Amino acid sequence: MSAPITEKTSGPTVLPPYSHELDWPEGMAPFKVVDDGSQGDPYAHYEWMRENAPVLRAYSPVSDVWFISRYDDVRKAMRAPKVFSSQVVDPVPLTFLTLFDAPNHTRLRQVVAQAFTPKAIARFEERVRENAHKYLDPMIAAGGGDAVDDYAIPLSMSTISALLDVPAADFEKMKFWSDETFSYFGRLARNAEGTGTDEQSTFEFFAYLKDTMERLYREESESVGGHIARIWKEGLLSEKEAKELCAFVFVAGHDTTTILLANAFRLFSEHPELLDRIRERPEDANLFLEELARYRGTVQRVSRITTEEVEVAGITLPAGAIVRLLPAAANRDSAKYPDGETFDIDRNNDGHLGFGHGVHSCLGASLARLETLVTIEILAQKLGALILDQDKPIEYVRGNNLTNSGPEHLHVKLEKFNA
């Protein structure tokens, strides 16, 4: 069990060695601030870090970055927003909720929170189910496909587009804009490398969303996009805030869910017996969902900056330290979840951090849960077998800041269940 987080105001600060100076296991590259391709599936790194360097200091040209990996430490930091501030860039460059502390975070979150209550999300269940069948059936007919491109992206994008009432006719363009906006955000807020075209693309996306919100306002749309538009027109949001908040909801609403959906396919391939179990007992889909979020959740890194000197697991972090909390590492901490490296849908995974924690808990958790639950149920209902395509290895999201990590391409072979 790690030492508690405590405020520390005196005594000399002794800094631990850098990540690249530590004796990592053979074949495992030192953990880095920016992925070089070795951290797409980082759980072996996390396991070693929890045991040997629970507060890991990594070098970057801008400043040291501290990675915190044990459950108790990550959870306590998430519950201490005055010490571990989300406002890592000042002034905040984009109206993305993850970049704000109170009171602005509270004000902006309230604008969209009512649209993400379980009751509000339930209205979309029938549409999500229709689309899940629509995208899965051709994959089954073809004997398989890419769980990301053929299923997870179109399902998550069609759902968030419906929620915002943003046309989803041009998936490729919307996906491109979304990825570029995420890259631009990472470059401004996380010192990520960017794409070279992300700023121009992001502002094209913002202009498109402004035009869309103008239309939604005229149509008196009851969608989230229409609600944001009305708040803007009433003067409670600036035009900049409205465009960027709408973009945030779109990007956050599909990117994280896409990876979670793909990981559902992966876990069924690793535990094929669960297809039969959930087909016979559909109520167990929820157990699968929560264990999936613990075991292979999407969000890997949560950025914070310390407002004062603070001690974590015996290491003193200076004021102004750039910190990356690692909820996906914390979720496998065996001190919290016995045998945490094992997927077990019958375990008690209460308190997992797969959808965040504290004031910055995932706004769209109800939506992500709905899409993933429907996917789990339908995969079990329709498939007799789901295996990974051994000729096409998993390709992982890589580079930039790896806020989110998981499959970028996951090719599977599917066999229809014949009752």
CSV table of N, CA and C in Angstrom, one decimal, residues 281-406:
chain,number,residue,atom,x,y,z
A,281,ARG,N,-27.3,-15.5,-20.4
A,281,ARG,CA,-27.6,-14.6,-19.3
A,281,ARG,C,-27.3,-13.2,-19.7
A,282,PRO,N,-28.2,-12.5,-20.5
A,282,PRO,CA,-27.9,-11.2,-21.0
A,282,PRO,C,-27.6,-10.2,-19.8
A,283,GLU,N,-28.1,-10.4,-18.7
A,283,GLU,CA,-27.9,-9.5,-17.6
A,283,GLU,C,-26.4,-9.4,-17.2
A,284,ASP,N,-25.6,-10.4,-17.5
A,284,ASP,CA,-24.2,-10.4,-17.2
A,284,ASP,C,-23.4,-9.5,-18.1
A,285,ALA,N,-24.1,-8.9,-19.1
A,285,ALA,CA,-23.4,-8.0,-20.0
A,285,ALA,C,-22.8,-6.8,-19.2
A,286,ASN,N,-23.6,-6.4,-18.2
A,286,ASN,CA,-23.2,-5.3,-17.4
A,286,ASN,C,-21.9,-5.6,-16.6
A,287,LEU,N,-21.8,-6.9,-16.1
A,287,LEU,CA,-20.6,-7.3,-15.4
A,287,LEU,C,-19.4,-7.2,-16.4
A,288,PHE,N,-19.6,-7.6,-17.6
A,288,PHE,CA,-18.5,-7.6,-18.6
A,288,PHE,C,-18.1,-6.1,-18.9
A,289,LEU,N,-19.1,-5.3,-19.0
A,289,LEU,CA,-18.8,-3.8,-19.3
A,289,LEU,C,-18.0,-3.2,-18.2
A,290,GLU,N,-18.3,-3.4,-16.9
A,290,GLU,CA,-17.6,-2.7,-15.8
A,290,GLU,C,-16.2,-3.3,-15.7
A,291,GLU,N,-16.0,-4.6,-15.9
A,291,GLU,CA,-14.7,-5.2,-15.9
A,291,GLU,C,-13.8,-4.8,-17.1
A,292,LEU,N,-14.5,-4.6,-18.2
A,292,LEU,CA,-13.8,-4.1,-19.4
A,292,LEU,C,-13.3,-2.7,-19.1
A,293,ALA,N,-14.1,-1.8,-18.5
A,293,ALA,CA,-13.7,-0.5,-18.2
A,293,ALA,C,-12.5,-0.5,-17.2
A,294,ARG,N,-12.5,-1.4,-16.3
A,294,ARG,CA,-11.4,-1.5,-15.3
A,294,ARG,C,-10.1,-2.0,-16.0
A,295,TYR,N,-10.3,-3.1,-16.8
A,295,TYR,CA,-9.2,-3.9,-17.3
A,295,TYR,C,-8.6,-3.3,-18.5
A,296,ARG,N,-9.4,-2.8,-19.4
A,296,ARG,CA,-8.9,-2.1,-20.6
A,296,ARG,C,-9.7,-0.8,-20.9
A,297,GLY,N,-9.7,0.1,-19.9
A,297,GLY,CA,-10.3,1.3,-20.1
A,297,GLY,C,-9.6,2.2,-21.2
A,298,THR,N,-10.2,3.2,-21.6
A,298,THR,CA,-9.6,4.0,-22.7
A,298,THR,C,-8.6,5.0,-22.2
A,299,VAL,N,-8.9,5.8,-21.2
A,299,VAL,CA,-8.1,6.9,-20.7
A,299,VAL,C,-6.9,6.4,-20.0
A,300,GLN,N,-5.7,6.7,-20.5
A,300,GLN,CA,-4.5,6.2,-19.9
A,300,GLN,C,-3.8,7.3,-19.0
A,301,ARG,N,-3.9,8.5,-19.5
A,301,ARG,CA,-3.2,9.6,-18.8
A,301,ARG,C,-4.1,10.8,-18.5
A,302,VAL,N,-4.0,11.3,-17.3
A,302,VAL,CA,-4.8,12.5,-16.9
A,302,VAL,C,-3.8,13.5,-16.4
A,303,SER,N,-3.8,14.7,-17.1
A,303,SER,CA,-2.8,15.7,-16.8
A,303,SER,C,-3.2,16.6,-15.7
A,304,ARG,N,-2.2,16.9,-14.8
A,304,ARG,CA,-2.4,17.8,-13.7
A,304,ARG,C,-1.1,18.6,-13.5
A,305,ILE,N,-1.2,19.7,-12.8
A,305,ILE,CA,0.0,20.5,-12.4
A,305,ILE,C,-0.2,20.8,-10.9
A,306,THR,N,0.9,20.6,-10.1
A,306,THR,CA,0.7,20.8,-8.7
A,306,THR,C,0.8,22.3,-8.3
A,307,THR,N,-0.1,22.7,-7.4
A,307,THR,CA,-0.1,24.1,-7.0
A,307,THR,C,0.8,24.4,-5.8
A,308,GLU,N,1.3,23.3,-5.2
A,308,GLU,CA,2.2,23.4,-4.0
A,308,GLU,C,3.0,22.1,-3.9
A,309,GLU,N,4.0,22.2,-3.1
A,309,GLU,CA,4.8,21.0,-2.9
A,309,GLU,C,3.9,19.9,-2.2
A,310,VAL,N,4.1,18.7,-2.7
A,310,VAL,CA,3.2,17.6,-2.2
A,310,VAL,C,4.0,16.3,-2.2
A,311,GLU,N,3.7,15.4,-1.2
A,311,GLU,CA,4.4,14.1,-1.2
A,311,GLU,C,3.4,13.0,-1.6
A,312,VAL,N,4.0,12.2,-2.5
A,312,VAL,CA,3.2,11.0,-3.0
A,312,VAL,C,4.1,9.8,-2.9
A,313,ALA,N,3.7,8.8,-2.2
A,313,ALA,CA,4.4,7.5,-2.1
A,313,ALA,C,5.9,7.7,-1.7
A,314,GLY,N,6.1,8.7,-0.8
A,314,GLY,CA,7.4,8.9,-0.3
A,314,GLY,C,8.3,9.8,-1.2
A,315,ILE,N,7.7,10.3,-2.3
A,315,ILE,CA,8.4,11.2,-3.2
A,315,ILE,C,7.8,12.6,-3.1
A,316,THR,N,8.7,13.6,-3.0
A,316,THR,CA,8.2,15.0,-2.9
A,316,THR,C,8.2,15.6,-4.3
A,317,LEU,N,7.0,16.0,-4.7
A,317,LEU,CA,6.8,16.7,-6.0
A,317,LEU,C,6.9,18.2,-5.7
A,318,PRO,N,7.6,18.9,-6.4
A,318,PRO,CA,7.7,20.4,-6.2
A,318,PRO,C,6.4,21.1,-6.7
A,319,ALA,N,6.2,22.3,-6.2
A,319,ALA,CA,5.1,23.1,-6.8
A,319,ALA,C,5.4,23.3,-8.3
A,320,GLY,N,4.3,23.3,-9.1
A,320,GLY,CA,4.5,23.5,-10.5
A,320,GLY,C,4.9,22.2,-11.3
A,321,ALA,N,4.9,21.1,-10.6
A,321,ALA,CA,5.3,19.8,-11.3
A,321,ALA,C,4.2,19.4,-12.3
A,322,ILE,N,4.6,19.0,-13.4
A,322,ILE,CA,3.7,18.4,-14.4
A,322,ILE,C,3.5,16.9,-14.1
A,323,VAL,N,2.3,16.6,-13.9
A,323,VAL,CA,1.9,15.2,-13.4
A,323,VAL,C,1.0,14.5,-14.4
A,324,ARG,N,1.2,13.2,-14.6
A,324,ARG,CA,0.3,12.4,-15.4
A,324,ARG,C,-0.2,11.3,-14.5
A,325,LEU,N,-1.5,11.4,-14.1
A,325,LEU,CA,-2.1,10.3,-13.3
A,325,LEU,C,-2.4,9.2,-14.3
A,326,LEU,N,-2.2,8.0,-13.9
A,326,LEU,CA,-2.4,6.8,-14.8
A,326,LEU,C,-3.6,6.0,-14.3
A,327,PRO,N,-4.8,6.3,-14.6
A,327,PRO,CA,-6.0,5.5,-14.1
A,327,PRO,C,-6.0,4.1,-14.6
A,328,ALA,N,-5.5,3.9,-15.9
A,328,ALA,CA,-5.5,2.5,-16.4
A,328,ALA,C,-4.5,1.6,-15.6
A,329,ALA,N,-3.4,2.2,-15.2
A,329,ALA,CA,-2.4,1.5,-14.3
A,329,ALA,C,-3.0,1.3,-12.9
A,330,ALA,N,-3.7,2.3,-12.4
A,330,ALA,CA,-4.3,2.2,-11.1
A,330,ALA,C,-5.3,1.1,-11.0
A,331,ASN,N,-6.1,0.9,-12.1
A,331,ASN,CA,-7.1,-0.1,-12.2
A,331,ASN,C,-6.7,-1.5,-12.1
A,332,ARG,N,-5.4,-1.7,-12.4
A,332,ARG,CA,-4.8,-3.1,-12.3
A,332,ARG,C,-4.0,-3.3,-11.0
A,333,ASP,N,-4.1,-2.4,-10.1
A,333,ASP,CA,-3.3,-2.5,-8.9
A,333,ASP,C,-3.8,-3.6,-8.0
A,334,SER,N,-3.0,-4.6,-7.8
A,334,SER,CA,-3.5,-5.8,-7.0
A,334,SER,C,-3.7,-5.5,-5.6
A,335,ALA,N,-3.2,-4.3,-5.1
A,335,ALA,CA,-3.5,-3.9,-3.7
A,335,ALA,C,-5.0,-3.5,-3.6
A,336,LYS,N,-5.6,-3.1,-4.7
A,336,LYS,CA,-7.0,-2.7,-4.7
A,336,LYS,C,-7.8,-3.8,-5.2
A,337,TYR,N,-7.4,-4.4,-6.4
A,337,TYR,CA,-8.1,-5.5,-7.0
A,337,TYR,C,-7.3,-6.7,-7.1
A,338,PRO,N,-7.4,-7.7,-6.2
A,338,PRO,CA,-6.6,-8.9,-6.2
A,338,PRO,C,-6.4,-9.5,-7.5
A,339,ASP,N,-5.2,-9.9,-7.9
A,339,ASP,CA,-4.9,-10.4,-9.2
A,339,ASP,C,-5.4,-9.5,-10.3
A,340,GLY,N,-5.0,-8.2,-10.1
A,340,GLY,CA,-5.5,-7.2,-11.0
A,340,GLY,C,-5.2,-7.3,-12.4
A,341,GLU,N,-4.2,-8.1,-12.8
A,341,GLU,CA,-3.8,-8.3,-14.2
A,341,GLU,C,-4.7,-9.3,-14.9
A,342,THR,N,-5.7,-9.8,-14.2
A,342,THR,CA,-6.6,-10.8,-14.8
A,342,THR,C,-8.0,-10.2,-15.0
A,343,PHE,N,-8.5,-10.5,-16.2
A,343,PHE,CA,-9.9,-10.1,-16.5
A,343,PHE,C,-10.8,-11.1,-15.9
A,344,ASP,N,-11.7,-10.7,-15.0
A,344,ASP,CA,-12.7,-11.6,-14.3
A,344,ASP,C,-14.0,-10.9,-14.1
A,345,ILE,N,-15.0,-11.2,-14.9
A,345,ILE,CA,-16.2,-10.5,-14.8
A,345,ILE,C,-17.0,-10.7,-13.5
A,346,ASP,N,-16.5,-11.7,-12.7
A,346,ASP,CA,-17.2,-11.9,-11.4
A,346,ASP,C,-16.6,-11.2,-10.2
A,347,ARG,N,-15.5,-10.5,-10.5
A,347,ARG,CA,-14.8,-9.8,-9.4
A,347,ARG,C,-15.7,-8.6,-9.0
A,348,ASN,N,-15.4,-8.1,-7.8
A,348,ASN,CA,-15.9,-6.8,-7.3
A,348,ASN,C,-15.0,-5.7,-7.8
A,349,ASN,N,-15.4,-5.0,-8.8
A,349,ASN,CA,-14.6,-3.9,-9.3
A,349,ASN,C,-15.1,-2.5,-9.0
A,350,ASP,N,-15.9,-2.4,-7.9
A,350,ASP,CA,-16.4,-1.2,-7.4
A,350,ASP,C,-15.2,-0.2,-7.3
A,351,GLY,N,-15.5,1.1,-7.7
A,351,GLY,CA,-14.5,2.1,-7.5
A,351,GLY,C,-13.4,2.2,-8.6
A,352,HIS,N,-13.6,1.4,-9.7
A,352,HIS,CA,-12.6,1.5,-10.7
A,352,HIS,C,-12.7,2.9,-11.4
A,353,LEU,N,-11.6,3.2,-12.0
A,353,LEU,CA,-11.4,4.6,-12.5
A,353,LEU,C,-11.5,4.6,-14.0
A,354,GLY,N,-12.2,3.6,-14.6
A,354,GLY,CA,-12.4,3.5,-16.0
A,354,GLY,C,-13.1,4.7,-16.6
A,355,PHE,N,-14.0,5.3,-15.8
A,355,PHE,CA,-14.7,6.5,-16.3
A,355,PHE,C,-14.3,7.7,-15.5
A,356,GLY,N,-13.1,7.8,-15.0
A,356,GLY,CA,-12.7,8.9,-14.2
A,356,GLY,C,-13.1,8.8,-12.7
A,357,HIS,N,-12.9,10.0,-12.1
A,357,HIS,CA,-13.3,10.0,-10.6
A,357,HIS,C,-13.3,11.5,-10.2
A,358,GLY,N,-14.1,11.8,-9.3
A,358,GLY,CA,-14.1,13.2,-8.7
A,358,GLY,C,-14.8,14.2,-9.7
A,359,VAL,N,-14.4,15.5,-9.6
A,359,VAL,CA,-15.1,16.5,-10.3
A,359,VAL,C,-14.9,16.3,-11.8
A,360,HIS,N,-13.9,15.6,-12.2
A,360,HIS,CA,-13.6,15.4,-13.7
A,360,HIS,C,-14.1,14.0,-14.1
A,361,SER,N,-15.0,13.4,-13.4
A,361,SER,CA,-15.5,12.1,-13.8
A,361,SER,C,-16.1,12.3,-15.2
A,362,CYS,N,-16.1,11.2,-16.0
A,362,CYS,CA,-16.4,11.3,-17.4
A,362,CYS,C,-17.9,11.8,-17.6
A,363,LEU,N,-18.0,12.9,-18.3
A,363,LEU,CA,-19.3,13.5,-18.5
A,363,LEU,C,-20.2,12.5,-19.3
A,364,GLY,N,-19.6,11.8,-20.3
A,364,GLY,CA,-20.3,11.0,-21.2
A,364,GLY,C,-20.4,9.5,-20.8
A,365,ALA,N,-20.1,9.2,-19.5
A,365,ALA,CA,-20.1,7.8,-19.0
A,365,ALA,C,-21.3,7.1,-19.4
A,366,SER,N,-22.5,7.7,-19.2
A,366,SER,CA,-23.8,7.0,-19.5
A,366,SER,C,-23.9,6.6,-20.9
A,367,LEU,N,-23.4,7.5,-21.8
A,367,LEU,CA,-23.5,7.3,-23.2
A,367,LEU,C,-22.5,6.2,-23.6
A,368,ALA,N,-21.3,6.2,-23.1
A,368,ALA,CA,-20.3,5.2,-23.4
A,368,ALA,C,-20.7,3.8,-22.9
A,369,ARG,N,-21.3,3.8,-21.7
A,369,ARG,CA,-21.9,2.6,-21.1
A,369,ARG,C,-23.0,2.0,-22.0
A,370,LEU,N,-23.9,2.9,-22.5
A,370,LEU,CA,-25.0,2.4,-23.3
A,370,LEU,C,-24.4,1.8,-24.6
A,371,GLU,N,-23.6,2.4,-25.3
A,371,GLU,CA,-23.0,1.9,-26.6
A,371,GLU,C,-22.3,0.6,-26.4
A,372,THR,N,-21.5,0.5,-25.3
A,372,THR,CA,-20.7,-0.7,-25.0
A,372,THR,C,-21.6,-1.8,-24.6
A,373,LEU,N,-22.6,-1.5,-23.7
A,373,LEU,CA,-23.5,-2.6,-23.2
A,373,LEU,C,-24.3,-3.2,-24.4
A,374,VAL,N,-24.8,-2.3,-25.3
A,374,VAL,CA,-25.5,-2.8,-26.5
A,374,VAL,C,-24.6,-3.7,-27.3
A,375,THR,N,-23.3,-3.2,-27.5
A,375,THR,CA,-22.4,-4.0,-28.3
A,375,THR,C,-22.1,-5.4,-27.7
A,376,ILE,N,-21.9,-5.4,-26.4
A,376,ILE,CA,-21.6,-6.7,-25.7
A,376,ILE,C,-22.8,-7.6,-25.9
A,377,GLU,N,-24.0,-7.1,-25.7
A,377,GLU,CA,-25.2,-8.0,-25.8
A,377,GLU,C,-25.4,-8.5,-27.2
A,378,ILE,N,-25.1,-7.6,-28.2
A,378,ILE,CA,-25.4,-8.0,-29.6
A,378,ILE,C,-24.3,-9.0,-30.1
A,379,LEU,N,-23.0,-8.8,-29.7
A,379,LEU,CA,-22.0,-9.7,-30.1
A,379,LEU,C,-22.3,-11.1,-29.5
A,380,ALA,N,-22.7,-11.2,-28.3
A,380,ALA,CA,-23.0,-12.5,-27.7
A,380,ALA,C,-24.3,-13.1,-28.3
A,381,GLN,N,-25.2,-12.3,-28.7
A,381,GLN,CA,-26.4,-12.7,-29.3
A,381,GLN,C,-26.2,-13.3,-30.7
A,382,LYS,N,-25.3,-12.7,-31.4
A,382,LYS,CA,-25.1,-13.0,-32.9
A,382,LYS,C,-24.0,-13.9,-33.2
A,383,LEU,N,-22.9,-14.0,-32.3
A,383,LEU,CA,-21.7,-14.7,-32.7
A,383,LEU,C,-21.5,-16.0,-32.0
A,384,GLY,N,-21.1,-17.0,-32.8
A,384,GLY,CA,-20.7,-18.3,-32.2
A,384,GLY,C,-19.2,-18.3,-31.9
A,385,ALA,N,-18.5,-17.5,-32.7
A,385,ALA,CA,-17.0,-17.4,-32.5
A,385,ALA,C,-16.5,-16.0,-32.9
A,386,LEU,N,-15.5,-15.5,-32.2
A,386,LEU,CA,-14.9,-14.2,-32.5
A,386,LEU,C,-13.4,-14.4,-32.2
A,387,ILE,N,-12.6,-14.4,-33.2
A,387,ILE,CA,-11.1,-14.6,-32.9
A,387,ILE,C,-10.4,-13.5,-33.6
A,388,LEU,N,-9.2,-13.2,-33.1
A,388,LEU,CA,-8.4,-12.2,-33.8
A,388,LEU,C,-7.8,-12.7,-35.0
A,389,ASP,N,-7.6,-11.9,-36.0
A,389,ASP,CA,-7.0,-12.3,-37.3
A,389,ASP,C,-5.5,-12.3,-37.1
A,390,GLN,N,-4.9,-13.5,-37.1
A,390,GLN,CA,-3.5,-13.6,-36.8
A,390,GLN,C,-2.6,-13.1,-37.9
A,391,ASP,N,-3.2,-12.9,-39.1
A,391,ASP,CA,-2.4,-12.4,-40.2
A,391,ASP,C,-2.3,-10.9,-40.2
A,392,LYS,N,-3.1,-10.3,-39.3
A,392,LYS,CA,-3.2,-8.8,-39.2
A,392,LYS,C,-3.1,-8.4,-37.7
A,393,PRO,N,-1.9,-8.2,-37.2
A,393,PRO,CA,-1.7,-7.9,-35.8
A,393,PRO,C,-2.4,-6.6,-35.4
A,394,ILE,N,-2.7,-6.5,-34.1
A,394,ILE,CA,-3.4,-5.3,-33.6
A,394,ILE,C,-2.4,-4.1,-33.8
A,395,GLU,N,-2.9,-3.0,-34.4
A,395,GLU,CA,-2.2,-1.8,-34.5
A,395,GLU,C,-2.7,-0.8,-33.4
A,396,TYR,N,-1.8,-0.2,-32.7
A,396,TYR,CA,-2.2,0.6,-31.5
A,396,TYR,C,-2.2,2.1,-31.9
A,397,VAL,N,-3.1,2.9,-31.3
A,397,VAL,CA,-2.9,4.3,-31.3
A,397,VAL,C,-1.5,4.7,-30.7
A,398,ARG,N,-0.8,5.5,-31.4
A,398,ARG,CA,0.5,5.8,-30.9
A,398,ARG,C,0.9,7.3,-31.1
A,399,GLY,N,2.0,7.7,-30.5
A,399,GLY,CA,2.5,9.0,-30.6
A,399,GLY,C,1.7,10.0,-29.8
A,400,ASN,N,2.0,11.3,-30.0
A,400,ASN,CA,1.4,12.4,-29.3
A,400,ASN,C,1.5,12.1,-27.8
A,401,ASN,N,0.4,12.4,-27.1
A,401,ASN,CA,0.5,12.3,-25.6
A,401,ASN,C,-0.1,11.1,-25.0
A,402,LEU,N,-0.7,10.3,-25.9
A,402,LEU,CA,-1.4,9.0,-25.4
A,402,LEU,C,-2.3,9.3,-24.2
A,403,THR,N,-3.1,10.3,-24.3
A,403,THR,CA,-4.2,10.5,-23.3
A,403,THR,C,-5.0,9.2,-23.4
A,404,ASN,N,-5.4,8.9,-24.6
A,404,ASN,CA,-6.2,7.7,-24.8
A,404,ASN,C,-5.3,6.7,-25.6
A,405,SER,N,-5.5,5.4,-25.2
A,405,SER,CA,-4.7,4.4,-25.9
A,405,SER,C,-5.5,3.1,-26.0
A,406,GLY,N,-5.2,2.4,-27.2
A,406,GLY,CA,-6.0,1.2,-27.5
A,406,GLY,C,-5.8,0.9,-28.9
